Short mmCIF file of C-alpha atoms in Angstrom, two decimals:
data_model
loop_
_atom_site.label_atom_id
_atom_site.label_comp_id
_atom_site.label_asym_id
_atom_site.label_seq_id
_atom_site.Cartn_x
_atom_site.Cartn_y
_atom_site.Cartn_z
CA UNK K 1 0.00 0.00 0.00
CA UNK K 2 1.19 3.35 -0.96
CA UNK K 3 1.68 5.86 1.57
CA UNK K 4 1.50 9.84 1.69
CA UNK K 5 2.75 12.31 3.88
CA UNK K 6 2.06 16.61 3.29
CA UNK K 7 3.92 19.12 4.64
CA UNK K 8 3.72 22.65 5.30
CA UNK K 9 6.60 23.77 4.32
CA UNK K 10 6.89 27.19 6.07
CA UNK K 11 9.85 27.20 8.48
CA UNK K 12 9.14 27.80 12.54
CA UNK K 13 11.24 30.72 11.72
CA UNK K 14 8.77 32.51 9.79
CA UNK K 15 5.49 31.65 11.49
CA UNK K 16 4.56 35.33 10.78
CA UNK K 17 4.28 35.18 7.30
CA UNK K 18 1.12 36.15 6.22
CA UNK K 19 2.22 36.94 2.53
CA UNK K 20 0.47 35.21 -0.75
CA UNK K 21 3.78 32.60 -1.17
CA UNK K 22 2.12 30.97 -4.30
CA UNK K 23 3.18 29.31 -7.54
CA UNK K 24 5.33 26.50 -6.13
CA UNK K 25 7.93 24.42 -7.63
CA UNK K 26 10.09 21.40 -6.58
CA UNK K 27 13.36 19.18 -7.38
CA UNK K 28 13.90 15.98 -6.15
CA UNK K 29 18.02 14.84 -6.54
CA UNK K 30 17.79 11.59 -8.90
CA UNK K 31 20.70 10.63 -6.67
CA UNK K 32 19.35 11.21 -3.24
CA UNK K 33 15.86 11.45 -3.02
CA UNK K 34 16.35 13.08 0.63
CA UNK K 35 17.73 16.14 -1.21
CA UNK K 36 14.67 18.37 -2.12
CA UNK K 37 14.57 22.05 -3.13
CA UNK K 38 11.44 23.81 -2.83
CA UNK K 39 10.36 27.65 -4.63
CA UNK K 40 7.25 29.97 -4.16
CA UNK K 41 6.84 33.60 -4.47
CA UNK K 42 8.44 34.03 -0.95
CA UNK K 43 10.35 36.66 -0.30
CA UNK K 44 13.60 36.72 1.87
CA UNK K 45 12.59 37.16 5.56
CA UNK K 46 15.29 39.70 6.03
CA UNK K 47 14.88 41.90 3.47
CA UNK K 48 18.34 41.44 1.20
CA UNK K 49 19.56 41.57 -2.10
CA UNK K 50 18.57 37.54 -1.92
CA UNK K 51 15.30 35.32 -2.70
CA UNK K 52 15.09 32.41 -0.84
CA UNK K 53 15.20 28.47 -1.95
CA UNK K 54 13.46 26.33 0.64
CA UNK K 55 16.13 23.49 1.37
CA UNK K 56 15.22 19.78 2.77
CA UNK K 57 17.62 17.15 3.61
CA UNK K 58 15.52 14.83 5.16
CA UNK K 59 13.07 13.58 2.34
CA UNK K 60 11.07 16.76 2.87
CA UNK K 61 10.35 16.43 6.85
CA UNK K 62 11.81 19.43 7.77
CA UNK K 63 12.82 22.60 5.63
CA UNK K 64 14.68 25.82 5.69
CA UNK K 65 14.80 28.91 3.34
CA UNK K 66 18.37 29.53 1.92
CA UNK K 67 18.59 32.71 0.51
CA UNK K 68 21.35 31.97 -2.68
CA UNK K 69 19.00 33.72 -5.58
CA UNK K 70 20.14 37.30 -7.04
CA UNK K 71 17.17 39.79 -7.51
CA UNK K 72 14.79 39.69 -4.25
CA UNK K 73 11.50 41.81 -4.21
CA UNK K 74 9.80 42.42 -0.71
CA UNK K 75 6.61 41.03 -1.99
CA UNK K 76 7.49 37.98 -3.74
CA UNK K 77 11.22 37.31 -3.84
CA UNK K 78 11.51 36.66 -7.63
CA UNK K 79 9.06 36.97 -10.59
CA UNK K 80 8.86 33.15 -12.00
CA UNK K 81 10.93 30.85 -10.70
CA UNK K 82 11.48 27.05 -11.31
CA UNK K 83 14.13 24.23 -10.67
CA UNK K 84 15.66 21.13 -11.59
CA UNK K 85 18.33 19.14 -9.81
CA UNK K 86 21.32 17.13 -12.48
CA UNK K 87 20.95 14.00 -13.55
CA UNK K 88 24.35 13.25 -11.87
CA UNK K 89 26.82 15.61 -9.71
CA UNK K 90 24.15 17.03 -7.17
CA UNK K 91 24.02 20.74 -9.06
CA UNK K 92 20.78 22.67 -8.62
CA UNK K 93 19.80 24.29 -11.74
CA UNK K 94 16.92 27.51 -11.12
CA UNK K 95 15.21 29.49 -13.98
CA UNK K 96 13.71 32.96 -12.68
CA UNK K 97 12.01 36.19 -13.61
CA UNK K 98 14.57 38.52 -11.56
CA UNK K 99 12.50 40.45 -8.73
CA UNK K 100 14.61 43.25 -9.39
CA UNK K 101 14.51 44.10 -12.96
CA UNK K 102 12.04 41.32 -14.48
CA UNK K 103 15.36 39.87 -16.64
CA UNK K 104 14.63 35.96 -17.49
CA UNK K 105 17.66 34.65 -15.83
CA UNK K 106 19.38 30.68 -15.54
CA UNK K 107 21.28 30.10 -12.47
CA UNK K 108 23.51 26.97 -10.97
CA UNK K 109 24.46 26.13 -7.46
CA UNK K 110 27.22 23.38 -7.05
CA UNK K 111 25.32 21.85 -4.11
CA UNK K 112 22.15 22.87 -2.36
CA UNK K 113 24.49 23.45 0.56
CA UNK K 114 25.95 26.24 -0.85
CA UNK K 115 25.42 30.09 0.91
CA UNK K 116 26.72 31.42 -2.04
CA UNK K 117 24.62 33.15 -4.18
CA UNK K 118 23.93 31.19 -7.74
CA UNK K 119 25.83 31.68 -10.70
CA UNK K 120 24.13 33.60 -13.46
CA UNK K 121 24.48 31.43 -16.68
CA UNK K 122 22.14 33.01 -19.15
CA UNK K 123 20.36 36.53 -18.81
CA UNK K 124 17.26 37.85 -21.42
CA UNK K 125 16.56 41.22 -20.96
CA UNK K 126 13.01 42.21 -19.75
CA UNK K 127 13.06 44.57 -22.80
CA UNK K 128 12.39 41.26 -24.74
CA UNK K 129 9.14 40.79 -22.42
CA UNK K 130 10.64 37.15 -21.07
CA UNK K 131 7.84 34.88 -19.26
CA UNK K 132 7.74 31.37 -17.06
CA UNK K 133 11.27 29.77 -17.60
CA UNK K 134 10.51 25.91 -16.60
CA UNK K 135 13.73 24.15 -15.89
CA UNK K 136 14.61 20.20 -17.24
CA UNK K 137 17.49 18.34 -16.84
CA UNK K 138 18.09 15.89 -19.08
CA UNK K 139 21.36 12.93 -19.40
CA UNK K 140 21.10 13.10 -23.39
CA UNK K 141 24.97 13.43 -23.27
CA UNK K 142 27.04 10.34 -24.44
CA UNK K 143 28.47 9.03 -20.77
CA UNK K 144 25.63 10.68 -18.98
CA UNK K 145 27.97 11.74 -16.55
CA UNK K 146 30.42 14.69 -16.41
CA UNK K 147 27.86 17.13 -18.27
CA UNK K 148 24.68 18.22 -17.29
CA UNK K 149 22.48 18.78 -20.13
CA UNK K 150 19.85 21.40 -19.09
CA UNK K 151 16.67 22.18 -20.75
CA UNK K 152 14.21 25.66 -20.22
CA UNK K 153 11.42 26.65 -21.82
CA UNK K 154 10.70 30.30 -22.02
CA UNK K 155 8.69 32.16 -23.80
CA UNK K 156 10.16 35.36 -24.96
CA UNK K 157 7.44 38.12 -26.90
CA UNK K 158 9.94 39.71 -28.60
CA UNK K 159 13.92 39.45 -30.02
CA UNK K 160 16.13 42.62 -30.87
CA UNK K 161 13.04 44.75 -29.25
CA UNK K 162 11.35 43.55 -32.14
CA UNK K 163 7.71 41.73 -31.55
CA UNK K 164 7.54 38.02 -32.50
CA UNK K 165 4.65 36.11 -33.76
CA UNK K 166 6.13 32.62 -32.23
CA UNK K 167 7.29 33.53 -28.88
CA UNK K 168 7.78 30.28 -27.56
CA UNK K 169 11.57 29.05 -26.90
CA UNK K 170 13.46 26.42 -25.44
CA UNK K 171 17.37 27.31 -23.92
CA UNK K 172 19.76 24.21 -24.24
CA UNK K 173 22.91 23.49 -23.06
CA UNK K 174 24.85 19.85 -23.28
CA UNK K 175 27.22 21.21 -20.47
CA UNK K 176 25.66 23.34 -18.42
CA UNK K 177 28.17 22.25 -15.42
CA UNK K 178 31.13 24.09 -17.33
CA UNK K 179 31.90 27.60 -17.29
CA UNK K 180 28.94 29.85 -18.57
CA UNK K 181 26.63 26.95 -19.85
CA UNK K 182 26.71 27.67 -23.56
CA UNK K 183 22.64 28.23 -23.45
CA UNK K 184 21.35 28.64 -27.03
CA UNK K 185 17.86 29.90 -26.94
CA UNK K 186 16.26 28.25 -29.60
CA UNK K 187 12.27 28.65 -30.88
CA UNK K 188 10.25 25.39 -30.94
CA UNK K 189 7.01 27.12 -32.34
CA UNK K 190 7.76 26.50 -36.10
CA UNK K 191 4.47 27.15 -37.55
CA UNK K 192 2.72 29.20 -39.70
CA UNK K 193 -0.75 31.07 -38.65
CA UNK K 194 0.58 31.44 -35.14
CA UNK K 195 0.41 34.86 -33.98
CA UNK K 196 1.35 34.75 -30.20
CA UNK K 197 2.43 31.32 -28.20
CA UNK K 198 0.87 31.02 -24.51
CA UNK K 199 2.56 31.79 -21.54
CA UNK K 200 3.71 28.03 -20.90
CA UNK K 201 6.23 25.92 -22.33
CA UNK K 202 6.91 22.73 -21.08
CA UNK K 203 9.26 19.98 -21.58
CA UNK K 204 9.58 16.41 -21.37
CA UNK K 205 13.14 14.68 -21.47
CA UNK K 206 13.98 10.91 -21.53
CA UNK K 207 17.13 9.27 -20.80
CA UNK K 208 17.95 8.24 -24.46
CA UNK K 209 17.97 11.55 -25.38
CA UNK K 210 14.19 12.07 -26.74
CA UNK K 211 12.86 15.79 -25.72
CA UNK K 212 9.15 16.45 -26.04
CA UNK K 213 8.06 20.00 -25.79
CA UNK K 214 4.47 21.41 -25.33
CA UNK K 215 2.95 24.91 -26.29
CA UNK K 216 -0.40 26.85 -27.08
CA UNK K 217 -0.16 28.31 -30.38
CA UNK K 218 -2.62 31.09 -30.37
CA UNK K 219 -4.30 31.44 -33.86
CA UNK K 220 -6.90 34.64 -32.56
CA UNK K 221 -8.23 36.46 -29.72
CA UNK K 222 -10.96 39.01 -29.31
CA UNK K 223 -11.96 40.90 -26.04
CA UNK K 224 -13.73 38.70 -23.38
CA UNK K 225 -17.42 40.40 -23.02
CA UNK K 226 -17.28 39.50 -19.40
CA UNK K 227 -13.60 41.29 -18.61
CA UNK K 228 -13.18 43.74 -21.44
CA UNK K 229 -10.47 45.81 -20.07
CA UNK K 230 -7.81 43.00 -19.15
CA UNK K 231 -9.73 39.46 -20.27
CA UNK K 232 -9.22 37.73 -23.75
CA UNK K 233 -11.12 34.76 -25.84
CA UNK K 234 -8.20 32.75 -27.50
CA UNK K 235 -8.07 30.32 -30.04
CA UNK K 236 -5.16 28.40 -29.52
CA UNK K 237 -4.15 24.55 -30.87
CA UNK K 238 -2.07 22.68 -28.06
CA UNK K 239 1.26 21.34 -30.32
CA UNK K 240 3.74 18.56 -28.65
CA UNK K 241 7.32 19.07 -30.82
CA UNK K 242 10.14 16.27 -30.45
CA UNK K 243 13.80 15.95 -30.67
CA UNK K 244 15.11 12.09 -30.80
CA UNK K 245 18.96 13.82 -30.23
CA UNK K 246 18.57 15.69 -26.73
CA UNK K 247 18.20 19.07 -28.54
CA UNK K 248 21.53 19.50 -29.15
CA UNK K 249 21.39 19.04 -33.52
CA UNK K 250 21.64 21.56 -35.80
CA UNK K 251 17.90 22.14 -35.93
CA UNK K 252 16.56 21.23 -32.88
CA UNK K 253 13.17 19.86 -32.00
CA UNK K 254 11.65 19.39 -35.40
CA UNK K 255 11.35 15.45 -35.53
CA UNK K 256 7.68 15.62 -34.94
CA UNK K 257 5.89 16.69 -37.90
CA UNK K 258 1.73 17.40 -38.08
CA UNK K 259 -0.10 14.01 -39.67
CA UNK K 260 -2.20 17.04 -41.71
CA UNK K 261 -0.01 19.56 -42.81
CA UNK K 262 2.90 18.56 -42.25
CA UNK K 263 4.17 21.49 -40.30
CA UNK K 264 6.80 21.30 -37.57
CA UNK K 265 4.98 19.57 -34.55
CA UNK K 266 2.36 17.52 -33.91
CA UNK K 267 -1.41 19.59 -33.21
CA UNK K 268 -3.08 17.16 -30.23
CA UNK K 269 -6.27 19.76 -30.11
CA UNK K 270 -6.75 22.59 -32.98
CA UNK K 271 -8.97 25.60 -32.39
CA UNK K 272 -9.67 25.08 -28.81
CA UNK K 273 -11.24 28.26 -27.03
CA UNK K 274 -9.12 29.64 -23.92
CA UNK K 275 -10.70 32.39 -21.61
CA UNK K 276 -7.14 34.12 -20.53
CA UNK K 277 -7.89 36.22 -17.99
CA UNK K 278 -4.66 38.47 -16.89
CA UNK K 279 -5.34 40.76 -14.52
CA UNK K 280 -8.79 39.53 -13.30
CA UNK K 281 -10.11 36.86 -11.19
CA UNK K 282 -11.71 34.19 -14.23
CA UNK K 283 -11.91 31.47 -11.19
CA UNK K 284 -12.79 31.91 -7.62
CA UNK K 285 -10.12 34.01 -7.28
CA UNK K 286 -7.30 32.97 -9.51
CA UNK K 287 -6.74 33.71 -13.23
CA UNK K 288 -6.86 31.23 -16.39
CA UNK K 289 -5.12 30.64 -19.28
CA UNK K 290 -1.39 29.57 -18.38
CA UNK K 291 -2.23 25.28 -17.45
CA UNK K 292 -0.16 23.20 -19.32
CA UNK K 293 1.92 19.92 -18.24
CA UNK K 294 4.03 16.98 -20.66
CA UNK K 295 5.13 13.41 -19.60
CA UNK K 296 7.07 10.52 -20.60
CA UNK K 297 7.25 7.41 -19.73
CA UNK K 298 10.99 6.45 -18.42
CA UNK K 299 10.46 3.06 -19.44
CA UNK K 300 9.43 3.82 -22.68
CA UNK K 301 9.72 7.22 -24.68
CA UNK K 302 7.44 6.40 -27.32
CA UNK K 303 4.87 6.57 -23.93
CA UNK K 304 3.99 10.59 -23.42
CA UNK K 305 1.01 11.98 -21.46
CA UNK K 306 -0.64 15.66 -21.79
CA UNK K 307 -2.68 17.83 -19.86
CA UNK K 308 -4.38 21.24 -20.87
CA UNK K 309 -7.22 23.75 -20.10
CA UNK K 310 -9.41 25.28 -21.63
CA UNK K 311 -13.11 26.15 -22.06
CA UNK K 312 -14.06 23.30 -24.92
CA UNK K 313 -16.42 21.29 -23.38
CA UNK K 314 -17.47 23.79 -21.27
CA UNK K 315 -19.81 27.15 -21.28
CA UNK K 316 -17.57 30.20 -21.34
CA UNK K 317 -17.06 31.77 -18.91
CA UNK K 318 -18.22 29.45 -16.41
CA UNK K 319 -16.22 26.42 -17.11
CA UNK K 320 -12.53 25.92 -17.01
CA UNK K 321 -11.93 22.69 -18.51
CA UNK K 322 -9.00 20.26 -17.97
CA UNK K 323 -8.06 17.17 -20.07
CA UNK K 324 -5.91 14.36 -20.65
CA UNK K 325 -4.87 12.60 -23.40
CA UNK K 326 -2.09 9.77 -24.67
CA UNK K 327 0.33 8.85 -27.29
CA UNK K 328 1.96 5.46 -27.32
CA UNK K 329 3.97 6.22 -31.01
CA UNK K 330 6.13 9.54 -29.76
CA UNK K 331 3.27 11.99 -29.91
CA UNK K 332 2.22 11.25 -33.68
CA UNK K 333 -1.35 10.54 -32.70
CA UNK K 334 -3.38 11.31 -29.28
CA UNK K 335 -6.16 10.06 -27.43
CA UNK K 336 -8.20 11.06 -24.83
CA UNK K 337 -7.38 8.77 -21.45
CA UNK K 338 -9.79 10.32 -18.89
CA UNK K 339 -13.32 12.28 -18.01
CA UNK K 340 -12.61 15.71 -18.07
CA UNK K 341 -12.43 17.73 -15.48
CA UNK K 342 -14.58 20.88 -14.78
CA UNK K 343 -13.30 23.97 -13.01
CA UNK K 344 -9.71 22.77 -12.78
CA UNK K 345 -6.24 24.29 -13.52
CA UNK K 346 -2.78 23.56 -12.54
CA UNK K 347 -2.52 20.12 -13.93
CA UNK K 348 0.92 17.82 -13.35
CA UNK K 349 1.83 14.62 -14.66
CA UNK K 350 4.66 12.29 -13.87
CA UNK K 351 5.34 8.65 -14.90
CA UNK K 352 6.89 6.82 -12.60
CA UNK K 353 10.11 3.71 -13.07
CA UNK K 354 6.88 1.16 -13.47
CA UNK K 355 5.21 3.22 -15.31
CA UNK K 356 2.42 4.44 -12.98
CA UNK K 357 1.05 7.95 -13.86
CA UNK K 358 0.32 10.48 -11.44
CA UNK K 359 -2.09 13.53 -12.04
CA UNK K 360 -2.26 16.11 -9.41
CA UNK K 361 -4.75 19.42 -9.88
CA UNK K 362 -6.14 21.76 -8.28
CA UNK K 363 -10.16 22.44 -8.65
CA UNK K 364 -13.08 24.77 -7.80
CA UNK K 365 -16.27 23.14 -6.42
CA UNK K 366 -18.55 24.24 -4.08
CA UNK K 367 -15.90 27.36 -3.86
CA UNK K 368 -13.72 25.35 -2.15
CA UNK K 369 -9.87 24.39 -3.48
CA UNK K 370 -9.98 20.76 -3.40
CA UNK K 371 -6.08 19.91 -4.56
CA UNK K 372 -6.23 16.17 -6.09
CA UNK K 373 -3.96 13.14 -6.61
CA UNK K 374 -4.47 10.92 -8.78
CA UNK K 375 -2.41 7.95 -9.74
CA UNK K 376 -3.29 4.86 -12.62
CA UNK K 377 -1.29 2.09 -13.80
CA UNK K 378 -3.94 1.22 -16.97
CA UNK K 379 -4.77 5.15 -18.04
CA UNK K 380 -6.87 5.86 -16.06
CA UNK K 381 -9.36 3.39 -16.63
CA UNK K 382 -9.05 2.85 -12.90
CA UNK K 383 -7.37 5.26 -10.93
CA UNK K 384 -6.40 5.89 -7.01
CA UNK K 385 -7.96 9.00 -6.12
CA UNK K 386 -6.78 11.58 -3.02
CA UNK K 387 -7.60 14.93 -1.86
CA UNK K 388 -4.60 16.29 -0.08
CA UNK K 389 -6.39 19.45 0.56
CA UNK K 390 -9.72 21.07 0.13
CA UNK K 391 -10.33 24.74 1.95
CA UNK K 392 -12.85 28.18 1.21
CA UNK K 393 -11.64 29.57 -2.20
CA UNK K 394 -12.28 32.86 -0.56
CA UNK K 395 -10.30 32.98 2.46
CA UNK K 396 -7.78 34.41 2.31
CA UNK K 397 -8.66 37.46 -0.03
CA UNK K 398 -6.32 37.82 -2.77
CA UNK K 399 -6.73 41.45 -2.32
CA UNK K 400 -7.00 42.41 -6.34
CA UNK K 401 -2.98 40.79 -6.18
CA UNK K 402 -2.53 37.85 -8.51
CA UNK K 403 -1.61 34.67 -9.39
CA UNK K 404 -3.65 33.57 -6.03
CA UNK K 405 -2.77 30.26 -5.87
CA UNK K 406 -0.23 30.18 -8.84
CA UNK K 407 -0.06 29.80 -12.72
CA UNK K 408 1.36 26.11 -12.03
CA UNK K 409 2.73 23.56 -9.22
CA UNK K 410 4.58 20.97 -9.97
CA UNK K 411 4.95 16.87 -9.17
CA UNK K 412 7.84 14.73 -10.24
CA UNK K 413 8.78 10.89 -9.84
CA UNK K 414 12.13 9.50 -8.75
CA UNK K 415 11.75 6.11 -9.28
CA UNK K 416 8.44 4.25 -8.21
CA UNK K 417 7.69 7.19 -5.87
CA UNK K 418 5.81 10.24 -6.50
CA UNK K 419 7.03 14.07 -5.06
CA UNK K 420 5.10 17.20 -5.71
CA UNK K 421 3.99 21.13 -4.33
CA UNK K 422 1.23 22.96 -4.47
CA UNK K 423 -0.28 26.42 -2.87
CA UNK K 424 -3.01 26.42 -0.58
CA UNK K 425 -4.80 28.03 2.24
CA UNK K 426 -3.10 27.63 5.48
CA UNK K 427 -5.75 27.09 8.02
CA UNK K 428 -4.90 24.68 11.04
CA UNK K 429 -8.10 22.41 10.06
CA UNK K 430 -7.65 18.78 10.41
CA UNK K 431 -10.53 18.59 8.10
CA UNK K 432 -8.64 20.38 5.09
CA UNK K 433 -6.46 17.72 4.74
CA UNK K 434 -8.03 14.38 4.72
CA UNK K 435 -4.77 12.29 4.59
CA UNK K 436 -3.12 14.29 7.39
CA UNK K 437 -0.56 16.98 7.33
CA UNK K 438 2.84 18.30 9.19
CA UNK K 439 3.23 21.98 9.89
CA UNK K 440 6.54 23.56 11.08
CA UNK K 441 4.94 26.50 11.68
CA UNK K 442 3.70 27.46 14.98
CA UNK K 443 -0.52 26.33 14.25
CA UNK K 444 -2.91 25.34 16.86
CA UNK K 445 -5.01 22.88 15.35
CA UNK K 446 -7.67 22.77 18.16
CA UNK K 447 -8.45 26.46 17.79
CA UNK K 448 -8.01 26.31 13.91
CA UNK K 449 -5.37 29.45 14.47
CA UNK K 450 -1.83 30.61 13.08
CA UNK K 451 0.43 31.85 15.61
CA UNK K 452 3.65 34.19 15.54
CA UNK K 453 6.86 32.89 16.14
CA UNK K 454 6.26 33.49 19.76
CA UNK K 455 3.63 31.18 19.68
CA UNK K 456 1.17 33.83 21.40
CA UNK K 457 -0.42 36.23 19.28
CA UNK K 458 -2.50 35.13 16.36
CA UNK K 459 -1.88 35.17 12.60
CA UNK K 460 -3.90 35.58 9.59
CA UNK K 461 -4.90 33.06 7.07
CA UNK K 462 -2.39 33.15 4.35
CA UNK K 463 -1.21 30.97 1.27
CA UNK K 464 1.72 28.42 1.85
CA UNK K 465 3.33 26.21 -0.01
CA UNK K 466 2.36 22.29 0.64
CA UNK K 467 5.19 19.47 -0.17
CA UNK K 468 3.64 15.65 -0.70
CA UNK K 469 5.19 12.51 -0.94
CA UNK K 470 3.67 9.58 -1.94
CA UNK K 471 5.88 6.42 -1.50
CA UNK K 472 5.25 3.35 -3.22
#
């Protein structure tokens, strides 16, 4: 029987916090599972130059924030910020949205150890409108060892201050463990018609060197009747692109051509309708538009999963729509796997070393958050289903600030187990968290209140960042 543990993830230390610490992200070291590096929009405690990591040792019992990331805001640390650990070596590799001047930035620690600050590898100037690097490592190198091939996508709206009708990117490196990195930021969206590419870009890698990458090519958008000073109505096709060398050819990630048209990448949906709402609350209180996750199989990379949103299926604008679909022949053709999902966002997948998948999400119902694991091992035919959380979409008020509870999370497997994140009220409710939960922060659980560091006075309801674990 599988187990599953959740922790809050806020340090004793910082039992005050009462900030919005949302949009979380997690790596897992291949090598030693214990090692596990946490991110949210938190800034550092002290007020430096320095946003903080949040550092376990211990399989993600107990955590710390180490503050090692150049550019820290007061309200959220950094802009975007994700993270991968190498294949082999123990390096942490971090892609982030400087709090300080909005630059798209890639970073490397040596260790997770380390108190000195990361090492700037690759830096995009906010004056080329950068968004949501997502960081993958990858062993696509010959010996798999000595290099650390580094994937992240990006999705840059303009080049030489110039505005770009395919904005979505992908920065490679075959040895980013060696001086500078040698990122080349290279475009996956190859198509014509496109005229912007969503926020998201994500990225799949397998150990013999096969790369998948996902995007939203947006064909159209008009105002959104509902929000017509910040909402739009996209139509968008979701496109899965493939390299079978690791990305590092001549002309990367163009060995997945359309079955139709024969364009560069492989359209799963076409002319889906997104509602992408950016400065306004389009559910409960969190925006749409950005939900996008790709997975392979480890034990076979001709196995990759997909997950989207969007309103098809739904009636705009009060459905938010998430679904699922499979290819078993290296994303040529797709299928639908499972029953969609209404009023969801933030969808993860992982595969894990039996080839289990997991599917974590977040949903609306009742206008509660109800965050939800899911794990099948014949797609989802039959699945094991969990709530780790559920708590009032309401409380806390976002206070007009956004993302709420994030624009992603993330879950990962390291071998048959299954590690993940995600952003959630904080309340000290038993009943919010059906398989049970471990808070380092001072909570009383009988009065349902947060308290200072003190442990006396009270604290408000806040987001925090949730770790899970779910060991085979």
């Amino acid at each position: 029987m599988a187990t599953i543990k959740v922790v809050n993830i806020t340090p004793k230390a910082q039992s005050g916090n009462a900030g919005l610490d949302a949009e979380p992200n997690l790596a897992v070291n291949p090598e030693n599972p214990r090692e596990i590096v946490a991110t949210a929009f938190t800034p550092d405690p002290l007020g430096g130059p320095l946003a903080p990591v949040y550092v376990s040792t211990d399989g993600g019992d107990t955590w710390v924030l180490n503050s090692v990331v150049p550019g820290n805001n007061t309200v959220a640390g950094t802009g975007d910020i994700t993270v991968g650990f190498a294949a082999h070596g123990g390096a942490l590799y971090t892609g982030i949205l400087n709090g300080r001047n909005d630059d798209l930035e890639i970073l490397r620690a040596a260790d997770i150890a380390t108190a000195t600050p990361m090492e700037v590898l690759l830096d995009v100037s906010a004056q080329d409108r950068p968004d949501q690097p997502w960081v993958v490592t990858g062993a696509a190198t010959a010996d798999g060892a000595g290099q650390d091939t580094v994937y992240v996508g990006n999705n840059v709206a303009k080049k030489d201050h110039h505005s770009l009708p395919r904005t979505a990117m992908v920065a490679v490196s075959a040895d980013a463990r060696t001086g500078s990195g040698g990122f080349s930021n290279v475009p996956v969206d190859r198509r014509a018609g496109t005229v912007h590419d969503g926020p998201p870009i994500r990225l799949a890698a397998h150990h013999d060197g096969t790369v998948y990458t996902a995007f939203e090519s947006w064909s159209g958008a008009v105002t959104n009747p509902a929000e017509p000073t910040f909402g739009l109505i996209v139509t968008m096709d979701v496109v899965v692109t493939r390299d079978d060398k690791g990305g590092l050819g001549q002309d990367p990630f163009q060995d997945l051509r359309d079955s139709d048209d024969g364009g560069v990448g492989q359209r799963v949906v076409s002319s889906r309708t997104l509602p992408f709402d950016v400065r306004v609350a389009a559910l409960g209180q969190e925006r749409t538009g950005a939900d996008l996750s790709i997975a392979v199989d480890p034990t076979d990379s001709n196995s990759v999963w997909i997950a989207w949103c969007d309103a098809t299926g739904g009636t705009l604008p009060t459905d938010y729509v998430l679904h699922v679909q499979h290819s078993t022949d290296r994303g040529q053709t797709w299928a639908a796997t499972r029953k969609d999902v209404i009023d969801a966002k933030n969808p993860s997948l992982a595969v894990n070393s039996e080839g289990l998948v997991g599917l974590v999400y977040q949903q609306l119902t009742h206008n509660q958050w109800r965050t939800v694991l899911e794990v099948s091992q014949d797609g989802f035919k039959t699945l094991e289903s969990t709530v780790l959380h559920q708590a009032p979409g309401d409380v806390p008020s976002s206070g007009g600030g956004l993302p709420y509870l994030g624009d992603y999370l993330r879950m990962l497997a390291v071998g048959k187990d299954f590690y993940g994140i995600f952003a959630g009220n904080n309340a000290p409710d038993r009943a919010n968290f059906p398989v049970g939960v471990t808070y380092q922060r001072n909570a009383d659980f009988t009065t349902h209140q947060l308290l200072n560091p003190n442990g006396v006075a009270g604290v408000p309801v806040s987001i925090d960042p949730f770790f899970f674990h779910r060991a085979a």
